[in-house]
Coordinates of C-alpha atoms in Angstrom, one line a residue:
M206 CA 133.6 88.3 138.0
P207 CA 137.2 89.1 139.1
L208 CA 137.7 90.5 142.6
Y209 CA 139.9 93.3 141.3
S210 CA 140.6 95.0 138.0
D211 CA 144.3 95.5 138.4
L212 CA 147.2 95.0 140.8
Q213 CA 146.8 98.4 142.4
E214 CA 143.2 97.7 143.3
K215 CA 144.3 94.3 144.7
A216 CA 146.8 96.0 146.9
D217 CA 144.2 98.4 148.1
L218 CA 141.7 95.6 148.9
L219 CA 144.4 93.8 150.7
K220 CA 145.3 96.8 152.8
S221 CA 141.7 97.5 153.7
G222 CA 141.1 93.9 154.8
N223 CA 138.6 93.2 152.0
L224 CA 140.7 90.5 150.3
S225 CA 142.1 87.3 151.8
L226 CA 145.5 86.9 150.1
H227 CA 145.8 83.4 151.5
E228 CA 142.5 82.4 149.8
N229 CA 143.5 84.2 146.7
V230 CA 146.8 82.4 146.4
S231 CA 145.1 79.1 147.2
G232 CA 142.7 79.7 144.4
F233 CA 145.5 80.2 141.9
L234 CA 147.3 77.0 143.1
T235 CA 144.1 75.0 142.8
R236 CA 143.6 76.2 139.2
I237 CA 147.2 75.4 138.4
N238 CA 146.9 71.9 139.7
D239 CA 143.6 71.4 137.9
S240 CA 144.7 72.9 134.6
D241 CA 145.5 70.7 131.6
L242 CA 147.3 73.5 129.7
N243 CA 150.8 72.3 130.7
S244 CA 151.7 75.9 131.3
F245 CA 153.7 75.3 134.5
T246 CA 156.8 73.2 135.0
S247 CA 156.6 73.7 138.8
A248 CA 154.4 75.4 141.4
F249 CA 155.7 76.7 144.7
E250 CA 152.8 75.9 146.9
S251 CA 154.1 76.1 150.5
E252 CA 156.3 79.1 149.8
S253 CA 153.5 81.0 148.1
L254 CA 151.1 80.5 150.9
S255 CA 153.7 81.4 153.5
R256 CA 154.5 84.6 151.5
A257 CA 150.8 85.4 151.3
D258 CA 150.5 85.4 155.1
E259 CA 153.7 87.4 155.5
I260 CA 152.6 90.1 153.0
S261 CA 149.1 90.3 154.5
R262 CA 150.6 91.3 157.8
K263 CA 152.8 93.8 156.1
S264 CA 149.9 95.3 154.2
R265 CA 147.8 95.7 157.4
S266 CA 150.7 97.6 159.0
G267 CA 151.1 99.8 155.9
S268 CA 154.7 98.6 155.1
A269 CA 154.0 96.5 152.0
G270 CA 155.7 97.1 148.7
K271 CA 154.4 98.3 145.3
L272 CA 153.4 94.8 144.2
A273 CA 151.8 93.7 147.5
G274 CA 150.1 90.4 146.8
A275 CA 150.8 90.3 143.1
V276 CA 150.9 86.6 142.1
I277 CA 153.5 86.3 139.4
A278 CA 154.7 83.3 137.4
V279 CA 158.2 83.2 135.9
K280 CA 159.4 81.7 132.7
D281 CA 161.7 78.8 133.3
V282 CA 164.8 80.5 131.8
I283 CA 165.1 82.9 134.8
A284 CA 167.0 81.9 137.9
I285 CA 165.2 81.5 141.2
E286 CA 167.5 80.4 144.1
G287 CA 166.9 76.8 145.2
K288 CA 164.5 76.0 142.3
H289 CA 164.9 74.0 139.1
L290 CA 166.1 76.0 136.1
T291 CA 165.4 73.6 133.2
C292 CA 165.0 76.1 130.3
G293 CA 162.5 73.5 128.9
S294 CA 165.4 71.2 128.2
A295 CA 166.3 67.6 129.2
I296 CA 169.9 68.6 129.5
L297 CA 169.1 70.7 132.6
K298 CA 166.4 68.6 134.1
D299 CA 168.1 68.3 137.5
Y300 CA 169.8 71.7 137.6
I301 CA 169.0 73.8 140.7
S302 CA 169.8 77.5 140.6
P303 CA 172.1 78.7 143.3
Y304 CA 171.0 82.4 143.1
N305 CA 168.2 84.7 142.1
A306 CA 168.0 86.7 138.9
T307 CA 168.0 90.5 139.6
V308 CA 164.4 90.7 138.4
I309 CA 163.4 88.1 141.0
D310 CA 165.1 90.0 143.8
K311 CA 163.3 93.2 142.7
L312 CA 159.9 91.5 142.6
I313 CA 160.3 89.9 146.0
R314 CA 161.5 93.3 147.4
E315 CA 158.2 94.8 146.4
D316 CA 156.3 91.9 147.9
A317 CA 155.2 90.0 144.9
I318 CA 154.5 86.3 145.3
I319 CA 156.4 84.0 142.8
I320 CA 154.0 81.2 142.4
G321 CA 155.9 78.9 140.0
K322 CA 157.9 78.4 136.8
T323 CA 156.3 78.4 133.4
N324 CA 156.9 76.0 130.5
C325 CA 158.7 77.4 127.4
D326 CA 160.3 76.3 124.2
E327 CA 163.7 74.7 124.9
F328 CA 166.3 77.5 125.6
A329 CA 163.6 80.0 124.4
M330 CA 164.0 78.7 120.8
G331 CA 160.6 78.5 119.2
S332 CA 157.4 80.2 118.2
S333 CA 154.8 77.7 119.4
N334 CA 155.9 76.2 122.7
E335 CA 156.0 72.8 121.1
N336 CA 159.8 72.4 121.5
S337 CA 159.8 71.9 125.3
A338 CA 161.2 68.7 126.8
Y339 CA 158.1 68.8 129.1
G340 CA 155.5 68.7 126.4
P341 CA 153.6 71.4 124.4
V342 CA 151.5 74.1 126.1
K343 CA 147.9 74.5 125.0
N344 CA 146.3 77.8 124.2
P345 CA 143.6 78.5 126.9
L346 CA 141.3 80.1 124.2
D347 CA 141.4 76.9 122.1
H348 CA 143.2 73.8 123.4
D349 CA 143.9 72.6 119.9
R350 CA 146.0 75.6 119.2
V351 CA 149.5 76.8 120.2
P352 CA 149.9 79.6 122.8
G353 CA 152.9 81.0 120.9
G354 CA 156.5 80.9 121.9
S355 CA 158.8 80.9 123.4
S356 CA 157.1 82.4 126.5
G357 CA 153.9 80.4 125.7
G358 CA 153.6 79.0 129.3
S359 CA 153.7 82.6 130.7
A360 CA 151.1 83.9 128.2
A361 CA 148.8 80.9 128.7
A362 CA 149.0 81.2 132.5
V363 CA 148.0 84.9 132.4
A364 CA 145.2 84.3 130.0
A365 CA 143.8 81.3 132.0
D366 CA 143.9 83.3 135.3
L367 CA 146.5 81.0 136.8
C368 CA 148.4 84.0 138.0
D369 CA 148.0 87.8 138.0
A370 CA 150.9 88.4 135.7
A371 CA 154.1 86.7 134.5
L372 CA 157.7 87.3 133.3
G373 CA 158.9 86.1 130.0
S374 CA 161.9 86.7 127.8
D375 CA 162.0 88.1 124.3
T376 CA 164.8 87.4 121.8
G377 CA 162.8 87.7 118.5
G378 CA 159.2 88.1 119.6
S379 CA 158.9 85.6 122.4
I380 CA 156.9 87.8 124.7
R381 CA 154.8 89.6 122.1
Q382 CA 153.9 86.7 119.9
P383 CA 152.4 84.5 122.7
A384 CA 150.7 87.6 124.2
A385 CA 149.0 88.2 120.8
F386 CA 148.0 84.5 120.5
C387 CA 146.6 84.4 124.0
G388 CA 144.9 87.8 124.0
V389 CA 147.0 89.4 126.8
W390 CA 149.4 92.3 127.1
G391 CA 153.2 91.8 126.6
L392 CA 156.1 94.2 126.8
K393 CA 159.5 93.7 125.2
P394 CA 161.6 96.5 126.9
T395 CA 164.5 98.4 125.4
Y396 CA 167.6 96.2 125.3
S397 CA 169.5 97.0 128.6
A398 CA 166.5 98.6 130.4
V399 CA 165.9 95.4 132.4
S400 CA 168.8 93.5 133.9
R401 CA 169.6 90.1 132.2
Y402 CA 171.5 88.9 135.2
G403 CA 170.1 85.4 135.9
L404 CA 168.5 85.0 132.5
T405 CA 169.8 81.9 130.7
A406 CA 171.4 83.2 127.5
Y407 CA 170.0 82.3 124.1
A408 CA 171.3 85.2 122.0
S409 CA 172.9 87.7 124.4
S410 CA 172.7 90.8 122.2
F411 CA 169.0 90.2 121.7
D412 CA 167.6 88.8 124.9
S413 CA 165.3 90.9 127.1
I414 CA 163.2 90.1 130.1
G415 CA 159.7 91.6 130.2
P416 CA 156.2 91.3 131.7
L417 CA 153.0 89.8 130.5
A418 CA 149.8 90.9 132.1
K419 CA 146.0 91.3 131.8
N420 CA 146.0 95.0 131.3
L421 CA 148.2 98.1 130.7
N422 CA 148.3 99.2 134.3
D423 CA 149.8 96.0 135.6
L424 CA 152.2 95.8 132.7
E425 CA 153.5 99.3 133.5
L426 CA 153.7 98.7 137.3
I427 CA 155.8 95.5 136.8
F428 CA 158.0 97.2 134.3
D429 CA 158.7 100.0 136.7
V430 CA 159.7 97.5 139.4
I431 CA 162.0 95.3 137.3
S432 CA 163.7 98.0 135.2
G433 CA 166.7 100.1 136.0
Y434 CA 170.5 99.9 136.2
D435 CA 172.1 96.8 137.6
D436 CA 175.9 96.5 138.0
S437 CA 175.7 92.7 137.9
D438 CA 174.8 93.1 134.2
T439 CA 177.5 94.6 132.0
T440 CA 175.0 95.6 129.4
S441 CA 172.7 97.4 131.8
N442 CA 172.1 101.0 130.9
P443 CA 171.6 103.7 133.6
E444 CA 169.9 106.1 131.1
L445 CA 166.6 107.5 132.4
R446 CA 163.5 106.5 130.6
Q447 CA 161.9 109.1 128.4
N448 CA 158.4 110.4 129.3
R449 CA 155.7 112.2 127.4
P450 CA 152.6 113.9 128.8
S451 CA 149.6 111.7 128.3
D452 CA 147.4 114.5 127.0
A453 CA 149.9 115.4 124.2
P454 CA 148.9 114.4 120.6
F455 CA 151.1 111.7 119.1
T456 CA 152.2 111.0 115.6
I457 CA 151.9 107.3 114.9
G458 CA 153.6 105.8 111.8
I459 CA 152.4 102.7 110.0
P460 CA 155.1 101.1 107.9
D461 CA 154.1 100.5 104.3
E462 CA 156.2 97.3 104.1
Y463 CA 154.3 95.8 107.0
V464 CA 150.9 96.7 105.5
A465 CA 151.9 95.1 102.2
G466 CA 152.7 91.9 104.0
I467 CA 149.3 91.5 105.6
Q468 CA 147.3 88.7 104.0
N469 CA 144.6 88.3 106.6
K470 CA 141.7 90.7 105.9
D471 CA 140.5 90.6 109.4
L472 CA 143.9 91.6 110.7
L473 CA 144.0 94.5 108.2
A474 CA 140.5 95.6 109.4
S475 CA 141.8 95.6 113.0
L476 CA 144.8 97.7 112.1
N477 CA 142.5 100.2 110.3
E478 CA 140.1 100.2 113.2
F479 CA 142.9 101.2 115.6
R480 CA 144.0 103.9 113.2
S481 CA 140.5 105.3 113.3
V482 CA 140.3 105.1 117.1
A483 CA 143.7 106.9 117.4
E484 CA 142.7 109.6 114.9
K485 CA 139.4 110.2 116.8
A486 CA 141.4 110.6 120.0
G487 CA 143.2 113.5 118.4
H488 CA 146.4 111.7 117.2
K489 CA 147.9 111.8 113.8
V490 CA 148.6 108.6 111.8
I491 CA 151.0 108.6 108.9
S492 CA 152.7 106.2 106.6
V493 CA 156.4 105.5 107.1
S494 CA 159.0 103.3 105.5
L495 CA 161.2 100.6 106.9
P496 CA 162.8 99.4 103.6
N497 CA 165.1 96.8 105.0
T498 CA 162.4 94.8 106.8
Q499 CA 162.5 92.2 104.0
Y500 CA 165.9 91.1 105.3
A501 CA 165.0 91.0 109.0
I502 CA 164.2 87.3 109.3
A503 CA 167.3 86.1 107.6
A504 CA 169.6 88.5 109.5
Y505 CA 168.0 87.6 112.8
Y506 CA 168.3 83.8 112.5
I507 CA 171.9 84.1 111.3
L508 CA 173.0 86.3 114.2
A509 CA 170.8 84.7 116.9
C510 CA 171.9 81.2 116.0
A511 CA 175.5 82.2 115.9
E512 CA 175.3 83.6 119.4
A513 CA 173.3 80.5 120.5
S514 CA 176.0 78.1 119.3
S515 CA 178.5 79.9 121.5
N516 CA 176.3 80.3 124.5
L517 CA 175.1 76.7 124.5
S518 CA 178.6 75.3 124.2
R519 CA 178.9 75.2 128.0
Y520 CA 176.3 72.4 128.3
D521 CA 178.8 69.5 127.8
G522 CA 178.3 67.4 130.9
V523 CA 181.4 68.7 132.7
R524 CA 180.0 71.6 134.9
Y525 CA 176.4 71.9 133.6
S526 CA 173.8 69.4 132.2
D527 CA 172.9 65.8 132.6
R528 CA 176.1 64.0 132.0
K529 CA 176.0 60.8 130.0
S530 CA 178.5 57.9 130.1
I531 CA 182.0 58.8 129.3
G532 CA 182.1 55.8 126.9
S533 CA 185.4 55.5 125.1
G534 CA 186.6 58.9 126.0
L535 CA 185.8 62.6 126.8
S536 CA 184.8 63.4 123.3
D537 CA 182.2 60.6 123.4
M538 CA 180.8 62.0 126.6
Y539 CA 180.5 65.5 125.1
L540 CA 178.7 64.0 122.0
T541 CA 176.3 61.7 123.8
T542 CA 175.4 64.4 126.5
R543 CA 174.6 67.0 123.8
E544 CA 172.8 64.6 121.5
S545 CA 170.5 63.2 124.1
G546 CA 170.1 66.4 126.1
F547 CA 169.2 68.9 123.3
G548 CA 166.0 68.7 121.3
K549 CA 165.8 68.8 117.5
E550 CA 165.2 72.6 117.2
V551 CA 168.1 73.5 119.5
R552 CA 170.4 71.1 117.7
K553 CA 169.4 72.7 114.4
R554 CA 170.1 76.2 115.6
I555 CA 173.4 75.3 117.1
L556 CA 174.5 73.7 113.8
M557 CA 173.3 76.7 111.8
G558 CA 175.2 79.0 114.2
T559 CA 178.4 77.0 114.0
Y560 CA 178.1 76.9 110.2
V561 CA 177.8 80.7 109.8
L562 CA 180.7 81.3 112.2
S563 CA 183.0 78.8 110.4
S564 CA 186.0 79.8 108.3
G565 CA 184.9 80.7 104.8
Y566 CA 181.3 81.5 105.7
Y567 CA 181.8 84.1 108.5
D568 CA 182.0 87.0 106.0
A569 CA 179.4 85.6 103.7
Y570 CA 176.8 85.3 106.3
F571 CA 177.6 86.6 109.8
T572 CA 179.3 89.9 108.7
K573 CA 176.5 90.6 106.2
A574 CA 173.8 89.9 108.7
A575 CA 175.5 92.3 111.2
K576 CA 175.5 95.0 108.5
V577 CA 171.8 94.4 107.8
R578 CA 171.2 94.8 111.5
R579 CA 172.7 98.2 111.4
L580 CA 170.6 99.1 108.3
I581 CA 167.4 98.1 110.1
S582 CA 168.3 100.1 113.2
N583 CA 169.0 103.1 110.9
D584 CA 165.5 102.6 109.2
F585 CA 163.9 103.0 112.6
S586 CA 165.9 106.0 113.5
E587 CA 164.9 107.6 110.2
A588 CA 161.2 106.8 110.7
F589 CA 161.2 108.3 114.2
R590 CA 162.2 111.6 112.7
S591 CA 158.6 111.9 111.4
C592 CA 156.7 110.0 114.1
D593 CA 156.7 109.4 117.8
L594 CA 155.7 105.7 117.7
I595 CA 155.2 103.0 115.1
L596 CA 152.2 100.7 114.8
T597 CA 152.3 97.2 113.3
P598 CA 150.6 93.9 113.7
T599 CA 152.3 91.6 116.2
T600 CA 151.8 88.5 114.1
P601 CA 150.6 87.8 110.6
D602 CA 147.8 85.6 111.8
T603 CA 146.0 84.3 114.9
A604 CA 147.2 81.2 116.8
F605 CA 147.7 78.2 114.6
K606 CA 146.9 74.6 115.4
L607 CA 149.2 72.3 117.4
G608 CA 151.4 70.4 115.0
E609 CA 150.4 72.6 112.0
K610 CA 153.9 74.1 111.5
I611 CA 156.2 71.9 113.5
N612 CA 157.6 70.2 110.4
D613 CA 157.8 73.4 108.3
P614 CA 160.6 75.5 109.8
L615 CA 160.2 78.3 107.2
Q616 CA 156.5 78.8 108.1
M617 CA 157.3 78.6 111.8
Y618 CA 160.1 81.2 111.5
L619 CA 157.8 83.5 109.5
S620 CA 155.5 83.7 112.5
D621 CA 158.1 86.2 113.8
I622 CA 158.2 88.4 110.7
F623 CA 156.7 91.5 112.4
T624 CA 158.6 91.1 115.7
V625 CA 162.3 90.4 114.9
S626 CA 163.2 93.8 113.6
V627 CA 162.5 95.3 117.0
N628 CA 165.1 93.0 118.6
L629 CA 167.6 93.7 115.8
A630 CA 167.3 97.4 116.7
G631 CA 167.1 96.9 120.5
L632 CA 163.9 98.9 120.8
P633 CA 160.9 98.7 123.1
A634 CA 157.6 97.2 121.8
L635 CA 154.3 96.4 123.4
S636 CA 151.7 93.9 122.1
F637 CA 148.1 94.5 123.1
P638 CA 144.9 92.6 122.1
F639 CA 142.8 94.4 119.5
G640 CA 140.2 92.7 117.3
N641 CA 139.4 89.1 116.5
D642 CA 139.4 86.9 113.4
S643 CA 136.3 85.1 112.0
K644 CA 136.9 82.3 114.5
G645 CA 136.9 84.6 117.4
L646 CA 140.6 84.3 118.1
P647 CA 142.4 87.5 119.2
F648 CA 144.8 89.6 117.1
G649 CA 147.7 91.5 118.7
L650 CA 148.8 94.9 117.5
Q651 CA 152.3 96.2 118.4
I652 CA 153.4 99.7 119.4
I653 CA 157.1 100.3 118.9
G654 CA 159.0 103.3 120.3
P655 CA 162.5 104.8 120.2
A656 CA 165.0 103.4 122.8
F657 CA 163.9 104.0 126.4
S658 CA 160.4 105.3 125.4
E659 CA 158.4 102.8 127.4
K660 CA 156.6 105.6 129.3
T661 CA 155.7 107.2 126.0
I662 CA 154.2 103.9 124.8
F663 CA 152.2 103.5 128.0
S664 CA 150.9 107.1 127.8
A665 CA 149.9 106.8 124.2
L666 CA 147.9 103.6 124.7
R667 CA 146.3 104.9 127.8
N668 CA 145.1 108.0 125.9
I669 CA 143.9 106.1 122.8
L670 CA 142.2 103.0 124.3

């Protein structure tokens, strides 16, 4: 039985002297070292124990922060000063970050303990966490299955109780999909609500940092700490987050197009069960339409790969990356460095992005995809005229087996069919566990809100569940 139900209770126990933080952190470190999930790329043992002693003293004196004693793992695409920043790639295997990401500074300021870096798909490109140069991550609920991606290490670490919570990044579903597969909670915030300073870029107009946690309270607490304006991030938005009284009835829309795409009868039953629970709690559930959903996957992969081909051009062996022999000239050095340093999936996406940006294809692909992105955003705006929030599945199925889709890119990309539209529109979405399939594996459902409506999403779920 856990010693505490959420991070607030943990902080209270710590303050009252009823919890030894040193022992608590030691327990996490032991479980990380004993785990065969491959969810961590590195653990910060001495620093974590030192921080535990420091925060214990602050807690006893009443000066500890909002996250006092929270043990948090961080996806290895987020910079921590003096620590490896590998992005799951061989090309950055020896790179040490010279600075902290803004979210790391905010966590430390509120007395969280950063226990280590979590494994992920290379440069956050993947839906299964099988694309890491450091090996695949196993799902703690079934070691023969994937944890989801690209933040699979973070989701697996939370689900396996290797930390209290974790940070991930979400470009097309990379927090929400692994949260669903591992049976935990995951938030993709509004684009620009959380600073991206210190996040290694995959697709800059899509990427968001967000938390994964064991419950709603912890998810909200961490979001409150890491969100807010940051002048180090030019896309950071100072707009205040919307709020909504928790006792107000909500209107929740379910998109017809998403329901039509559900082939798993157990998933459909879970969606209908949530609808029933929401209606019994006094909320209204209606049908809405998102007619351009059918184009979301194609538009997302065109735009994201185009941005990736630009962002990853810096890894050439000159300033960043593991430089290979210069051979017969500088061009050979570029070529051998990138060929040996990047994995198959990353190379594929760079090539795809370069192709759609090339002369003669830019208008045929990139320009059209950008127009579709606007249409999808407009669909959400229109739907929110008749509802407060939108409910969808997070994924079309539960976690699939390791190796099952690795050689079938189309099936792998379709794992994101319910998540990518949110990133195209820049909206907040929260995945939460609800129901199981016939094998006992968890489903995730997803609540989507208008921009900066994270507090509304929290209030609605707290009222319904």
